[in-house]
Coordinates of C-alpha atoms and ligand atoms in Angstrom, one line a residue:
X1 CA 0.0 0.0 0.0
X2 CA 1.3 3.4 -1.0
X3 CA 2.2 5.9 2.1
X4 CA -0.7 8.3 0.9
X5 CA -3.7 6.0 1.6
X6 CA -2.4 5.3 5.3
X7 CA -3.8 5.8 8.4
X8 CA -2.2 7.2 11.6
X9 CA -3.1 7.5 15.2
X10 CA -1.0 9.7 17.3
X11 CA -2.0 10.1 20.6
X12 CA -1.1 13.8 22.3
X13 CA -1.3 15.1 18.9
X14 CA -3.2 18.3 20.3
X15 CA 0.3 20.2 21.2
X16 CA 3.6 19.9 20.9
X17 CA 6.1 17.1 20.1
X18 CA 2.4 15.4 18.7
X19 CA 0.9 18.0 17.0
X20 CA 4.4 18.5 14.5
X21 CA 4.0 14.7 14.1
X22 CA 0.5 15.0 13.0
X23 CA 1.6 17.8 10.2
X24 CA 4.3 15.7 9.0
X25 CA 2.4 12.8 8.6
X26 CA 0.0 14.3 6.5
X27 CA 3.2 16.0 4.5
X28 CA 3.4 12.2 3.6
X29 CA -0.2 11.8 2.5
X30 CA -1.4 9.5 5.8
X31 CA -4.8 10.4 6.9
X32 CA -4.5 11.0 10.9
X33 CA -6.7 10.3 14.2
X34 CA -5.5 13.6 16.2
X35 CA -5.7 11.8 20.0
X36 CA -6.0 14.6 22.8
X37 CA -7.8 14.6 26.5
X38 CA -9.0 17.7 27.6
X39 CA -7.8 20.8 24.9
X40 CA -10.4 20.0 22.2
X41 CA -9.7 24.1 20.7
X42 CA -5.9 22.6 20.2
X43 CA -6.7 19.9 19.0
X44 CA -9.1 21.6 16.4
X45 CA -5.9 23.7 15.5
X46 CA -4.1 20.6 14.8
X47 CA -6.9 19.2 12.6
X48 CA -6.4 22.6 10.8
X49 CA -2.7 22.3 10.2
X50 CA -3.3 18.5 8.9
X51 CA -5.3 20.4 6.2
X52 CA -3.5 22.8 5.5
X53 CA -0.8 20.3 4.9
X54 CA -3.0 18.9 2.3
X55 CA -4.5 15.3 3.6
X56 CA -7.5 14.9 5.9
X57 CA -7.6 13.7 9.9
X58 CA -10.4 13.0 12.3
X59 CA -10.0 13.8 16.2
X60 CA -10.4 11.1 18.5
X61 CA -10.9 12.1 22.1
X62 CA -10.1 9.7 25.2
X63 CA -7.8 9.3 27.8
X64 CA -4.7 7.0 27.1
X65 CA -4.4 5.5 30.3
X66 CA -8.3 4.8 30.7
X67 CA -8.5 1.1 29.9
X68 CA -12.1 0.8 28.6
X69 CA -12.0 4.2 26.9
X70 CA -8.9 3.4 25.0
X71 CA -10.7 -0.2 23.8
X72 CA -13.8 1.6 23.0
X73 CA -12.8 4.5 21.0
X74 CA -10.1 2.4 19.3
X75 CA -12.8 -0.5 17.9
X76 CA -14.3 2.3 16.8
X77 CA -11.7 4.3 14.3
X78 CA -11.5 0.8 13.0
X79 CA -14.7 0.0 12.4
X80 CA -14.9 3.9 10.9
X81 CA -11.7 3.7 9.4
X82 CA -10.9 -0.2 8.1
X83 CA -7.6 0.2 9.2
X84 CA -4.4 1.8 11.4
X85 CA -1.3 1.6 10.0
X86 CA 0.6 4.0 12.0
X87 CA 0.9 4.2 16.1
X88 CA 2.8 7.3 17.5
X89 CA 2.2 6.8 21.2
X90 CA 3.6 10.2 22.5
X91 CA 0.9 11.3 25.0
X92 CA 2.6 12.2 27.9
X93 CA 2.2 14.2 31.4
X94 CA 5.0 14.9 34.5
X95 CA 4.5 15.2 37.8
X96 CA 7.9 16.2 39.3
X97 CA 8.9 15.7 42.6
X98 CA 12.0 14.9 44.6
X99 CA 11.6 10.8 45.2
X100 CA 11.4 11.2 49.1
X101 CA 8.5 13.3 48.7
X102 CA 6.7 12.2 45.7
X103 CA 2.8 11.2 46.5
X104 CA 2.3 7.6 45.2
X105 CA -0.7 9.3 42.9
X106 CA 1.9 10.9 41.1
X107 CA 3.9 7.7 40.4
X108 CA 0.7 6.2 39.0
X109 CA -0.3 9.0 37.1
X110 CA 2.5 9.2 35.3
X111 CA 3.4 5.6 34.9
X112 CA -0.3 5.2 33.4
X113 CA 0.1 8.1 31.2
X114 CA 3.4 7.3 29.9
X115 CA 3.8 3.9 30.0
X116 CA 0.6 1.8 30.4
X117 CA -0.8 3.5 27.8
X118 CA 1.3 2.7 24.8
X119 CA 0.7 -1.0 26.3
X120 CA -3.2 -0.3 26.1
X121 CA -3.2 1.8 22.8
X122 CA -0.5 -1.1 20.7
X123 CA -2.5 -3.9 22.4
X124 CA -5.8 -2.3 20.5
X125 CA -4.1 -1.6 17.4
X126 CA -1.8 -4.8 17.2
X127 CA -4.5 -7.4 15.8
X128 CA -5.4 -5.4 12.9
X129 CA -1.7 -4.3 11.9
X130 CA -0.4 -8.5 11.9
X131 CA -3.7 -8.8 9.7
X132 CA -2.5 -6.4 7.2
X133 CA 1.0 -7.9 7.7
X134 CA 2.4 -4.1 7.9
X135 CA 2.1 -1.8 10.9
X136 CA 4.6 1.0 12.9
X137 CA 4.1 1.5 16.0
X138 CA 6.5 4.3 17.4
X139 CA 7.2 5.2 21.1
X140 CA 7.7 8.9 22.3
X141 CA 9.9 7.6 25.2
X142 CA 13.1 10.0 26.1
X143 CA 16.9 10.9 27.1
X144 CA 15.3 10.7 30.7
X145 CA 14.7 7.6 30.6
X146 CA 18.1 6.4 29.8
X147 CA 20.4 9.0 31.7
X148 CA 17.9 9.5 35.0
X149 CA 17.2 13.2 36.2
X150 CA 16.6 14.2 39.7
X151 CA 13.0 15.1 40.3
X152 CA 12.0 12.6 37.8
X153 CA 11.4 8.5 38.8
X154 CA 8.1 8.5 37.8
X155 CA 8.8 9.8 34.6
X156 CA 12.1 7.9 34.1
X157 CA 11.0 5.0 34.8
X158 CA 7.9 5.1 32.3
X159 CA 10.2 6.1 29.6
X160 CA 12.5 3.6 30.1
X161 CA 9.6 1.2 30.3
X162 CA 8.9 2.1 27.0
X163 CA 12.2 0.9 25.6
X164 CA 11.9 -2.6 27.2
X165 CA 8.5 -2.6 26.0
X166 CA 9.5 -1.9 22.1
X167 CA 12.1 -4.7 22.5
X168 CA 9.5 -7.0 23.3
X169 CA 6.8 -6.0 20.8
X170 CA 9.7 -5.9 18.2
X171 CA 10.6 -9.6 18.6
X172 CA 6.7 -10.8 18.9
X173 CA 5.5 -9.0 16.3
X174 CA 8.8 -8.6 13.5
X175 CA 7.4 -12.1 11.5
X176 CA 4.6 -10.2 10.4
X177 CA 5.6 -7.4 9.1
X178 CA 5.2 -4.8 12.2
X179 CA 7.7 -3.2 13.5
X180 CA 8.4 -1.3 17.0
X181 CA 10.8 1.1 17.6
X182 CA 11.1 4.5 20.1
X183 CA 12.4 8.1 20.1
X184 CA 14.2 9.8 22.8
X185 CA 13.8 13.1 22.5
X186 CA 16.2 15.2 24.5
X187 CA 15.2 18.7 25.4
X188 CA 12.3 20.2 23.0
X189 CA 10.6 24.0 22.9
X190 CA 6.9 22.9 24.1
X191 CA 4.1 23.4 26.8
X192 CA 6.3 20.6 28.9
X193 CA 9.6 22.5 28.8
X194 CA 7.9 25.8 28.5
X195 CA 7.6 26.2 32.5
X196 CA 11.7 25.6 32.9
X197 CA 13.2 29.1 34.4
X198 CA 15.4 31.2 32.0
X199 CA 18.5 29.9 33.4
X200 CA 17.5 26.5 33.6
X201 CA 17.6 26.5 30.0
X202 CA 20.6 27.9 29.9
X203 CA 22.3 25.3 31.8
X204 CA 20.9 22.6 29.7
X205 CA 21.7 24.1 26.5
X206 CA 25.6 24.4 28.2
X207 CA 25.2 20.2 28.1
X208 CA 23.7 20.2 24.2
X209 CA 26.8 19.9 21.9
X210 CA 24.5 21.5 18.9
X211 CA 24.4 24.2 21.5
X212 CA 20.3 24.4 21.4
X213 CA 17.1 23.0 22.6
X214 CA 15.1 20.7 19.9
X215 CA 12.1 21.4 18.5
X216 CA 9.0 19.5 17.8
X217 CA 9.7 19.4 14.5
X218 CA 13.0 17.7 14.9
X219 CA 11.2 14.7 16.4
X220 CA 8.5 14.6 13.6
X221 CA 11.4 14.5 11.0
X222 CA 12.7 11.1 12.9
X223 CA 8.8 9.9 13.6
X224 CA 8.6 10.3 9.6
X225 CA 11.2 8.3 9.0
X226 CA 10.2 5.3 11.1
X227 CA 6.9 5.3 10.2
X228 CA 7.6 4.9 6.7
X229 CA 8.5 2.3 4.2
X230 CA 12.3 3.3 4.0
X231 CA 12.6 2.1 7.7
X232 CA 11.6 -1.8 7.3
X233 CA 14.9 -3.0 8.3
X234 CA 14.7 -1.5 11.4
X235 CA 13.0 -2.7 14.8
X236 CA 13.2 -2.7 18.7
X237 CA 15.4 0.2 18.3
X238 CA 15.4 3.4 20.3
X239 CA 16.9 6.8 18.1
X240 CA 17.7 9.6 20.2
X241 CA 16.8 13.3 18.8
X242 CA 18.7 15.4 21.4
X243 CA 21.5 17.4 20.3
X244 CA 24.2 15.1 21.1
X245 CA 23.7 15.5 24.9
X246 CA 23.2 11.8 25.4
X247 CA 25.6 9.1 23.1
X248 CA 24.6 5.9 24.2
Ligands
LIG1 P1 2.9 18.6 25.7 O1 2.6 18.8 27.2 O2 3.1 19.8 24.9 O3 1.6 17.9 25.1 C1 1.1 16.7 25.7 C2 0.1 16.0 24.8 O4 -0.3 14.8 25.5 C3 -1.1 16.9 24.6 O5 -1.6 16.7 23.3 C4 -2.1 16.3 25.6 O6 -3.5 16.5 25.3 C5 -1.8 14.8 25.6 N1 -2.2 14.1 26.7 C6 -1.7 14.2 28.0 N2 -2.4 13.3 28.8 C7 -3.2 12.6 28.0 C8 -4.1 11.5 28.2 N3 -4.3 11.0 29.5 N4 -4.8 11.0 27.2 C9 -4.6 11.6 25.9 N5 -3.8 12.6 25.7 C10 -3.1 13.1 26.7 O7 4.0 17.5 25.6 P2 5.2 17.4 24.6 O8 4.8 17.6 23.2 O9 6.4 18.1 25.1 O10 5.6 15.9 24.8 C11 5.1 14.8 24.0 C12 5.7 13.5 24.3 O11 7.2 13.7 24.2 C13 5.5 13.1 25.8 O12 5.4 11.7 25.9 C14 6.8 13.6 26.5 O13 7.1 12.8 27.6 C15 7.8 13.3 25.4 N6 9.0 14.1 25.5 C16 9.0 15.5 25.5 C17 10.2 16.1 25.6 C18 10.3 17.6 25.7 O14 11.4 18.2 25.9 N7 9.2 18.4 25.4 C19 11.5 15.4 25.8 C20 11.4 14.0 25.8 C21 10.2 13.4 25.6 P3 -4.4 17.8 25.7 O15 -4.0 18.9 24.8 O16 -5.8 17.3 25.5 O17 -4.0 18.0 27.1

């Protein structure tokens, strides 16, 4: 099947990191479900820009790390749709904290957000993509998750869940034709980072070698790539976007 008559889902595609993916995969012709939970105005702004880009997308409201919401609404862009041939599961929340004092709520929060989400979302998309015998499924995972950061388990530790996780996936699911890979996205310009004080960003961009913060764009460039046809050799791998800060 030709990249134009394909079908993605990216979840988060409202803002940020998602909403640049959602632009470039309708660059490439896809046709895209623009997830989002609770900013249907931004989400209505990336439906725009998907447009504008010259395909067509649908938005598809629920909560990632609601179980029976993520079944639901998922059986349904199928049975509307026919098809997904594309995951991007990049929705994604912090909740920062020094360990000592970090409220369990905000372990599971983010764990479920981050993590148990791209398990609920691929688990609803899986059957249908080893059907078609062709399916990407692309984690937004990150550097955090491989170097650790102060302030962040929770959010480490769901990131680097999501590595193990594409390992996994990769192996069960290469013999047909599906394959799993993440990005690790160092320091990007969105809502997330927005908050960081002035000099905060300043010390960070001191540990960049390219001497600047990403932007969302950068990641959708490398989404692009591994959700396309020119990335078939390549599964259960994790490609880091982040300046040269981290060289595994
Ligand atoms: P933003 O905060 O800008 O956007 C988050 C997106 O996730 C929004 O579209 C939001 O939807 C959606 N979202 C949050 N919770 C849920 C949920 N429960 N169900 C459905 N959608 C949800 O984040 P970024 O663009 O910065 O980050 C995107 C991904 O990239 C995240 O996984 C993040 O961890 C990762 N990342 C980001 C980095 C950065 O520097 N920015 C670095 C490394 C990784 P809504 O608009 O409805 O709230």
């Amino acid at each position: 099947m030709s990249e134009d008559r394909r079908i993605a889902l990216v979840t988060g595609g409202s803002r940020g990191i998602g909403r640049a993916v959602c632009v470039r995969l309708a660059r490439m012709g896809m046709r895209v479900g623009i997830n989002f939970v609770s900013r249907p105005e931004a989400a209505e702004e990336t439906l725009r820009l998907v447009r504008e880009a010259g395909s067509e997308g649908f938005l598809a409201p629920f909560d990632v790390a609601d179980t029976v919401a993520v079944q639901d609404r998922i059986k349904a862009i199928l049975d509307q749709e026919g098809r997904i041939d594309v995951l991007i599961n990049n929705a994604g929340i912090t909740r920062d904290g020094l360990m000592a004092r970090m409220a369990e709520a905000d372990w599971d929060a983010v764990l479920n957000t981050n993590l148990k989400s791209a398990f609920l979302c691929s688990k609803a998309v899986m059957r249908t993509m080893m059907k078609q015998k062709w399916g990407r499924i692309i984690h937004i995972a990150s550097v955090v998750g491989c170097m650790g950061n102060a302030g962040q388990v929770n959010y480490a530790a769901a990131k680097a869940g999501l590595t193990g996780l594409a390992k996994s996936m990769a192996r069960e699911l290469a013999s047909r034709g599906v394959t799993v890979n993440c990005i690790a996205p160092g320091f990007i310009v969105t809502d997330m980072t927005a908050a960081l004080p002035a000099e905060v960003q300043d010390s960070l961009k001191a540990q960049i070698p390219l001497g600047m913060l990403g932007t969302p764009d950068d990641v959708a460039a490398a989404v692009a790539f591994l959700a396309s046809e020119d990335s078939r050799y390549i599964t259960g791998q994790t490609l880091h976007v982040n300046g040269g800060m981290f060289m595994p």
